[in-house]
Coordinates of C-alpha atoms in Angstrom, one line a residue:
Chain A
X41 CA 0.0 0.0 0.0
X42 CA 2.6 2.3 0.8
X43 CA 4.6 1.7 -2.5
X44 CA 1.5 2.6 -4.3
X45 CA 1.3 6.0 -2.5
X46 CA 4.8 6.6 -3.6
X47 CA 3.8 6.3 -7.2
X48 CA 0.8 8.7 -6.6
X49 CA 3.1 11.5 -5.2
X50 CA 4.7 12.9 -8.4
X51 CA 1.3 12.9 -10.3
X52 CA -0.3 14.8 -7.2
X53 CA 2.6 17.2 -7.3
X54 CA 2.2 18.3 -10.7
X55 CA -1.9 18.7 -10.4
X56 CA -1.2 20.5 -7.0
X57 CA 1.0 23.0 -8.9
X58 CA -1.7 23.6 -11.5
X59 CA -4.3 24.0 -8.7
X60 CA -2.2 26.2 -6.6
X61 CA -2.2 28.7 -9.5
X62 CA -6.1 28.3 -9.8
X63 CA -6.3 28.5 -5.9
X64 CA -4.2 31.7 -6.0
X65 CA -6.6 33.0 -8.5
X66 CA -9.6 32.2 -6.4
X67 CA -8.0 33.8 -3.2
X68 CA -7.1 36.7 -4.7
X69 CA -10.6 36.9 -6.6
X70 CA -12.4 36.5 -3.0
X71 CA -10.0 39.2 -1.5
X72 CA -10.9 41.7 -4.4
X73 CA -14.5 41.0 -3.9
X74 CA -14.4 41.6 -0.4
X75 CA -12.5 44.9 -0.5
X76 CA -14.9 46.0 -3.2
X77 CA -17.7 45.5 -0.8
X78 CA -15.8 47.3 1.7
X79 CA -15.3 50.3 -0.5
X80 CA -19.0 50.6 -1.1
X81 CA -19.8 50.3 2.6
X82 CA -17.5 53.1 3.5
X83 CA -18.6 55.1 0.7
X84 CA -22.1 55.0 1.9
X85 CA -21.0 55.4 5.5
X86 CA -19.4 58.7 4.4
X87 CA -22.6 60.0 2.4
X88 CA -24.6 59.2 5.6
X89 CA -22.2 61.0 7.7
X90 CA -22.0 63.9 5.3
X91 CA -25.8 64.4 5.5
X92 CA -25.8 64.0 9.4
X93 CA -22.9 66.2 9.7
X94 CA -24.7 69.2 7.9
X95 CA -27.6 68.9 10.2
X96 CA -25.4 68.6 13.1
X97 CA -23.5 71.7 12.1
X98 CA -26.9 73.8 11.6
X99 CA -28.0 72.5 15.1
X100 CA -24.8 73.6 16.5
X101 CA -24.8 77.2 15.1
X102 CA -28.0 77.6 17.1
X103 CA -27.0 76.0 20.2
X104 CA -23.7 77.8 20.6
X105 CA -25.5 81.1 22.2
X106 CA -26.8 79.0 24.8
X107 CA -23.7 77.3 25.8
X108 CA -21.5 80.5 25.6
X109 CA -24.2 82.3 27.9
X110 CA -24.4 79.4 30.5
X111 CA -20.3 79.4 30.2
X112 CA -20.0 83.3 30.7
X113 CA -22.0 83.5 34.0
X114 CA -19.2 81.4 35.8
X115 CA -16.6 83.1 33.9
X116 CA -17.9 86.5 34.8
X117 CA -18.5 85.6 38.5
X118 CA -15.1 84.3 38.6
X119 CA -16.0 81.0 40.4
X120 CA -12.8 79.2 40.9
X121 CA -12.6 75.8 42.4
X122 CA -11.6 75.7 46.0
X123 CA -8.4 73.7 46.7
X124 CA -9.4 71.1 49.3
X125 CA -7.3 68.2 50.9
X126 CA -9.2 65.5 49.1
X127 CA -11.8 66.8 46.8
X128 CA -14.4 64.7 45.4
X129 CA -14.2 65.1 41.6
X130 CA -16.5 64.3 38.6
X131 CA -15.6 63.8 35.3
X132 CA -18.2 63.7 32.5
X133 CA -17.0 62.0 29.0
X134 CA -19.3 63.1 26.1
X135 CA -18.8 60.2 23.6
X136 CA -21.2 58.3 21.8
X137 CA -22.3 54.6 21.0
X138 CA -21.0 54.4 17.5
X139 CA -17.2 53.8 16.2
X140 CA -15.4 54.2 12.9
X141 CA -15.3 57.7 13.8
X142 CA -11.5 58.5 14.1
X143 CA -10.1 59.4 17.2
X144 CA -13.1 61.4 18.6
X145 CA -13.7 58.8 21.7
X146 CA -10.2 57.5 22.6
X147 CA -9.3 61.5 22.6
X148 CA -11.4 62.0 25.3
X149 CA -10.9 58.7 27.3
X150 CA -7.1 59.0 27.1
X151 CA -7.1 62.7 28.3
X152 CA -9.2 61.5 31.3
X153 CA -7.1 58.3 32.1
X154 CA -3.9 60.4 31.8
X155 CA -5.4 62.7 34.7
X156 CA -6.5 60.2 36.9
X157 CA -2.8 58.6 36.3
X158 CA -1.3 61.8 37.6
X159 CA -3.6 61.8 40.9
X160 CA -2.2 60.1 43.9
X161 CA -5.4 58.8 45.1
X162 CA -8.3 57.6 42.8
X163 CA -11.0 56.7 45.4
X164 CA -12.5 60.3 45.3
X165 CA -12.8 60.5 41.6
X166 CA -16.3 59.2 39.7
X167 CA -16.7 59.1 35.8
X168 CA -20.0 59.4 34.2
X169 CA -19.7 57.7 30.7
X170 CA -22.2 59.3 28.2
X171 CA -22.0 56.9 25.6
X172 CA -21.0 53.1 25.2
X173 CA -17.6 53.8 23.7
X174 CA -16.3 55.5 26.9
X175 CA -17.8 52.7 28.9
X176 CA -16.1 50.1 27.1
X177 CA -12.9 52.0 27.7
X178 CA -13.2 52.7 31.3
X179 CA -14.2 49.4 32.0
X180 CA -10.8 47.9 31.2
X181 CA -8.9 50.6 33.1
X182 CA -10.8 52.2 35.7
X183 CA -14.0 50.0 36.5
X184 CA -14.2 51.1 39.9
X185 CA -14.5 54.9 39.0
X186 CA -17.4 54.6 36.8
X187 CA -20.5 56.2 38.3
X188 CA -23.2 55.5 35.7
X189 CA -23.3 55.0 32.1
X190 CA -25.8 56.7 29.4
X191 CA -26.4 54.6 26.4
X192 CA -28.6 54.9 23.1
X193 CA -26.5 58.1 22.3
X194 CA -25.3 58.7 18.8
X195 CA -28.2 57.3 16.8
X196 CA -30.4 60.5 16.8
X197 CA -29.4 64.1 17.1
X198 CA -29.4 65.2 20.7
X199 CA -32.1 66.9 22.1
X200 CA -32.5 69.1 25.1
X201 CA -34.7 66.6 26.8
X202 CA -32.0 64.2 26.6
X203 CA -29.5 66.8 28.2
X204 CA -31.8 67.3 30.9
X205 CA -32.3 63.3 31.7
X206 CA -28.1 63.2 32.1
X207 CA -28.2 66.4 34.2
X208 CA -30.9 64.9 36.5
X209 CA -29.2 61.7 36.9
X210 CA -26.1 63.3 37.9
X211 CA -27.7 65.5 40.5
X212 CA -29.8 62.9 41.9
X213 CA -27.0 60.3 41.9
X214 CA -26.3 60.8 45.3
X215 CA -22.7 61.6 44.6
X216 CA -21.8 65.2 46.2
X217 CA -19.0 66.4 43.9
X218 CA -16.9 69.5 45.0
X219 CA -15.7 70.1 41.4
X220 CA -16.2 68.4 38.0
X221 CA -15.2 68.4 34.6
X222 CA -16.9 68.0 31.3
X223 CA -14.9 66.6 28.3
X224 CA -16.2 67.1 24.9
X225 CA -14.8 67.6 21.4
X226 CA -15.4 71.1 20.3
X227 CA -16.0 71.3 16.6
X228 CA -13.5 73.7 14.8
X229 CA -14.0 72.7 11.2
X230 CA -14.7 69.7 8.8
X231 CA -11.3 68.4 9.4
X232 CA -10.4 69.6 12.9
X233 CA -11.8 69.2 16.4
X234 CA -10.5 70.0 20.0
X235 CA -10.9 67.9 23.1
X236 CA -12.0 70.8 25.4
X237 CA -12.8 70.8 29.2
X238 CA -15.9 72.8 30.7
X239 CA -15.6 73.1 34.5
X240 CA -18.5 72.0 36.6
X241 CA -19.0 73.8 40.0
X242 CA -20.8 72.7 43.1
X243 CA -23.3 75.1 44.8
X244 CA -21.0 75.7 47.7
X245 CA -18.2 76.9 45.3
X246 CA -20.4 79.3 43.2
X247 CA -21.8 80.9 46.5
X248 CA -18.4 81.5 47.9
X249 CA -17.2 82.9 44.5
X250 CA -15.7 86.4 44.4
X251 CA -18.0 88.5 42.3
X252 CA -21.3 86.7 43.1
X253 CA -22.3 89.4 45.7
X254 CA -22.8 91.6 42.7
X255 CA -25.7 89.9 41.5
X256 CA -28.8 91.5 43.2
X257 CA -31.2 89.3 45.4
X258 CA -29.1 85.9 44.7
X259 CA -30.3 83.3 47.2
X260 CA -29.5 79.7 47.6
X261 CA -32.5 78.7 45.9
X262 CA -32.3 80.7 42.9
X263 CA -28.3 79.4 42.7
X264 CA -29.5 75.9 43.0
X265 CA -32.3 76.2 40.2
X266 CA -29.8 78.1 38.0
X267 CA -27.0 75.6 38.3
X268 CA -29.5 72.6 37.7
X269 CA -30.5 74.4 34.4
X270 CA -27.2 75.5 33.4
X271 CA -25.9 72.1 33.9
X272 CA -28.6 70.7 31.4
X273 CA -27.6 73.6 29.1
X274 CA -24.0 72.9 29.1
X275 CA -24.6 69.4 28.7
X276 CA -26.8 70.1 25.6
X277 CA -24.2 72.3 24.2
X278 CA -21.3 69.6 24.8
X279 CA -23.7 67.0 23.2
X280 CA -24.1 69.2 20.0
X281 CA -20.6 69.9 19.8
X282 CA -19.6 66.4 20.2
X283 CA -22.3 65.2 17.6
X284 CA -20.8 67.8 15.0
X285 CA -17.4 66.8 15.8
X286 CA -18.1 62.9 15.5
X287 CA -20.0 63.2 12.4
X288 CA -17.3 65.3 10.7
X289 CA -14.5 63.0 12.0
X290 CA -16.5 59.9 10.7
X291 CA -17.1 61.4 7.5
X292 CA -13.0 62.1 6.8
X293 CA -12.4 58.5 8.2
X294 CA -14.8 56.6 5.9
X295 CA -13.4 59.1 3.0
X296 CA -9.9 57.9 3.9
X297 CA -10.9 54.2 3.9
X298 CA -12.7 54.6 0.7
X299 CA -9.5 55.9 -0.9
X300 CA -7.2 53.2 0.7
X301 CA -9.7 50.4 -0.2
X302 CA -9.6 52.1 -3.9
X303 CA -5.7 52.0 -3.8
X304 CA -6.1 48.1 -2.7
X305 CA -8.5 47.3 -5.4
X306 CA -6.0 48.8 -8.2
X307 CA -3.1 46.6 -6.8
X308 CA -5.1 43.5 -6.4
X309 CA -6.8 44.0 -9.8
X310 CA -3.5 44.2 -11.3
X311 CA -2.1 41.0 -9.4
X312 CA -5.2 39.2 -10.5
X313 CA -5.0 39.8 -14.0
X314 CA -1.3 38.8 -13.9
X315 CA -2.3 35.5 -12.0
X316 CA -5.0 34.8 -14.4
X317 CA -2.4 35.2 -17.4
X318 CA 0.3 33.0 -15.7
X319 CA -2.6 30.4 -15.4
X320 CA -3.8 30.4 -19.0
X321 CA 0.0 30.6 -20.0
X322 CA 0.7 27.5 -18.0
X323 CA -2.3 25.6 -19.3
X324 CA -1.4 26.3 -22.7
X325 CA 2.3 25.2 -22.1
X326 CA 0.8 22.0 -20.8
X327 CA -1.4 21.5 -23.9
X328 CA 1.4 22.3 -26.4
X329 CA 4.0 20.1 -24.6
X330 CA 1.3 17.4 -24.5
X331 CA 0.4 17.7 -28.2
X332 CA 4.2 17.8 -28.8
X333 CA 4.7 14.5 -27.0
X334 CA 2.1 12.7 -29.3
Chain B
X43 CA -16.0 102.8 34.9
X44 CA -18.4 104.6 33.2
X45 CA -21.7 103.0 33.4
X46 CA -22.6 101.0 30.2
X47 CA -25.1 102.9 28.2
X48 CA -26.6 100.3 26.1
X49 CA -28.1 96.9 26.7
X50 CA -26.9 93.8 24.7
X51 CA -29.3 91.1 24.4
X52 CA -28.7 87.2 23.9
X53 CA -32.0 85.5 23.6
X54 CA -31.6 81.6 22.9
X55 CA -33.6 78.3 23.1
X56 CA -31.8 75.2 22.6
X57 CA -32.8 74.7 18.9
X58 CA -32.5 78.2 17.9
X59 CA -31.3 81.5 18.8
X60 CA -33.6 84.2 18.4
X61 CA -31.3 87.5 19.2
X62 CA -27.6 87.4 19.4
X63 CA -25.6 90.4 20.7
X64 CA -28.5 92.7 19.6
X65 CA -28.4 96.2 21.2
X66 CA -31.9 96.9 22.7
X67 CA -33.4 99.7 24.8
X68 CA -35.6 97.4 27.2
X69 CA -36.6 94.0 27.9
X70 CA -39.5 92.9 30.1
X71 CA -39.3 89.5 31.6
X72 CA -41.7 87.5 33.5
X73 CA -39.6 86.6 36.7
X74 CA -40.5 84.3 39.2
X75 CA -40.0 87.0 41.8
X76 CA -42.2 89.3 39.6
X77 CA -42.4 90.8 36.2
X78 CA -39.5 93.2 35.7
X79 CA -38.3 95.6 33.2
X80 CA -34.6 95.7 32.4
X81 CA -32.8 98.6 31.0
X82 CA -29.2 99.5 30.2
X83 CA -26.9 99.5 33.4
X84 CA -29.3 97.4 35.3
X85 CA -27.9 95.7 38.7
X86 CA -26.7 92.5 37.8
X87 CA -29.1 89.8 38.7
X88 CA -30.0 85.9 38.0
X89 CA -33.6 84.9 38.1
X90 CA -35.6 82.0 37.2
X91 CA -38.5 82.7 34.5
X92 CA -42.3 81.4 34.9
X93 CA -44.3 80.9 31.7
X94 CA -45.2 84.3 30.2
X95 CA -44.5 87.0 27.9
X96 CA -41.1 88.4 27.0
X97 CA -41.1 91.8 25.6
X98 CA -38.1 93.2 23.8
X99 CA -38.1 97.1 22.8
X100 CA -35.5 97.8 20.3
X101 CA -35.4 101.3 20.8
X102 CA -37.1 103.9 22.9
X103 CA -40.8 104.2 21.9
X104 CA -40.7 101.3 19.5
X105 CA -43.2 98.8 19.5
X106 CA -42.5 95.5 21.6
X107 CA -41.8 92.3 20.1
X108 CA -43.6 90.0 22.1
X109 CA -42.3 86.3 22.7
X110 CA -44.2 83.6 24.9
X111 CA -41.6 81.5 27.0
X112 CA -42.2 78.1 28.6
X113 CA -39.8 79.0 31.5
X114 CA -36.0 79.3 31.8
X115 CA -33.5 81.7 33.4
X116 CA -32.5 85.5 32.9
X117 CA -29.0 86.8 33.8
X118 CA -27.8 90.3 33.8
X119 CA -23.9 90.3 34.0
X120 CA -22.1 93.6 35.4
X121 CA -21.3 94.9 31.8
X122 CA -24.9 95.3 30.9
X123 CA -25.3 92.1 28.8
X124 CA -28.8 90.0 29.5
X125 CA -29.0 86.5 28.7
X126 CA -32.3 85.1 28.4
X127 CA -32.4 81.4 28.1
X128 CA -35.6 79.6 27.6
X129 CA -36.5 75.9 26.9
X130 CA -38.9 77.1 24.5
X131 CA -40.0 80.4 23.1
X132 CA -42.2 81.7 20.2
X133 CA -43.5 85.0 19.0
X134 CA -47.1 85.5 20.6
X135 CA -48.7 85.8 16.9
X136 CA -47.8 82.1 16.4
X137 CA -50.3 81.0 18.8
X138 CA -53.9 80.3 18.4
X139 CA -56.3 81.3 21.3
X140 CA -58.8 78.4 20.7
X141 CA -56.2 75.8 20.7
X142 CA -54.6 77.0 23.9
X143 CA -57.9 77.1 25.4
X144 CA -58.7 73.5 24.2
X145 CA -55.4 72.3 25.7
X146 CA -55.8 74.1 29.0
X147 CA -59.1 72.2 29.5
X148 CA -57.5 68.9 28.6
X149 CA -54.5 69.6 31.0
X150 CA -56.8 70.7 33.9
X151 CA -58.5 67.4 33.8
X152 CA -56.2 65.2 35.5
X153 CA -53.7 65.9 38.5
X154 CA -50.5 64.3 37.5
X155 CA -47.4 66.5 38.2
X156 CA -46.8 66.8 34.2
X157 CA -50.3 68.0 33.7
X158 CA -49.9 70.7 36.5
X159 CA -47.0 72.2 34.8
X160 CA -48.7 71.9 31.2
X161 CA -51.8 73.7 32.9
X162 CA -49.7 76.2 34.3
X163 CA -48.1 77.1 30.8
X164 CA -51.4 77.0 29.1
X165 CA -53.1 79.2 31.8
X166 CA -50.1 81.7 31.1
X167 CA -50.5 81.4 27.4
X168 CA -54.3 81.8 27.5
X169 CA -54.0 85.0 29.7
X170 CA -51.4 86.5 27.6
X171 CA -53.2 85.9 24.2
X172 CA -56.4 87.3 25.9
X173 CA -54.8 90.6 27.2
X174 CA -53.1 91.2 23.9
X175 CA -56.1 91.3 21.9

């Protein structure tokens, strides 16, 4: 039985070489088809992002005055975070659920992680993850610091109702923070955004601010109501900026993907044609040498 | 420093900006502590708005633009910039009295917190519309 297989091997080897050419052709053909599909998908994702981006930019233009007004109150009143021994801090990471958007989510998460790494004690720091992407990131590195997670972000354009839900959840969470930071991506232009911080203050800090006494008839009730309202306004503003940055970044990323896929398709097509011609040439040679042997 | 002589208005709702850096003469706002008129160099303040009419007078003696706001906040800064931020606002002419009355009746039928807030807003709207006729 073993002697029979020894005779079969040379015949099989020749057939294998033919099939190797064919197998290579099939493999390249499969790869070519899949890269073409990828290019179609990334193209369509780019179109969808471009449409969403146009709308997000319009909404952002309308929302910017609201955000600026809310921020300017704290700036004019010169509210400064007090330096306590072990201040309870809160980080709000404005990301979303959907990826393939370039570096939008990781830039926010990495900034927060770097700040946490600098601190000696991270027990007093909590993170609010708005969007599943930040949750996935922090579950790996800082699982104990996650206070709450917001999901279903990024599918639809953010509304003021969503922002007030987030603000409400933060204020009723029972975590009394002394100072907070909200990180979001501020939209600059189609190709650029900046990861920015908005400071969030506690009621005590605002009441003790320098220039707060300038304001007439400002009692604790009004301050509290105003802080709740301005927290919702600032979260809304950050959501709008973040959505615009995310859509523009996704548009750019998908555009680059399509271009890269196009280059791969060109290269693969050339290889495919060469392989095809080599297979045909090989078959011709066999036929001719077979005919010559007769 | 000399007292600022003009009032700069920023009037915004989440989904739109009604006025941005507009120089006006006077603004009348429905604050929770009472309706107040704000002119240039007003004392700085922060106040919550109840549902009602915000009137903007562009220049002395001009006709007031009336907007119905559902609630929000008004802040006047030391350098005479007034920021009105409302959750919803629209010109009073855009509202229909009959529809407002119907919605008010419906809202008053049950006593859940949402309905009570709705009733408060519709009541203010009906009052504003009837007064402006």
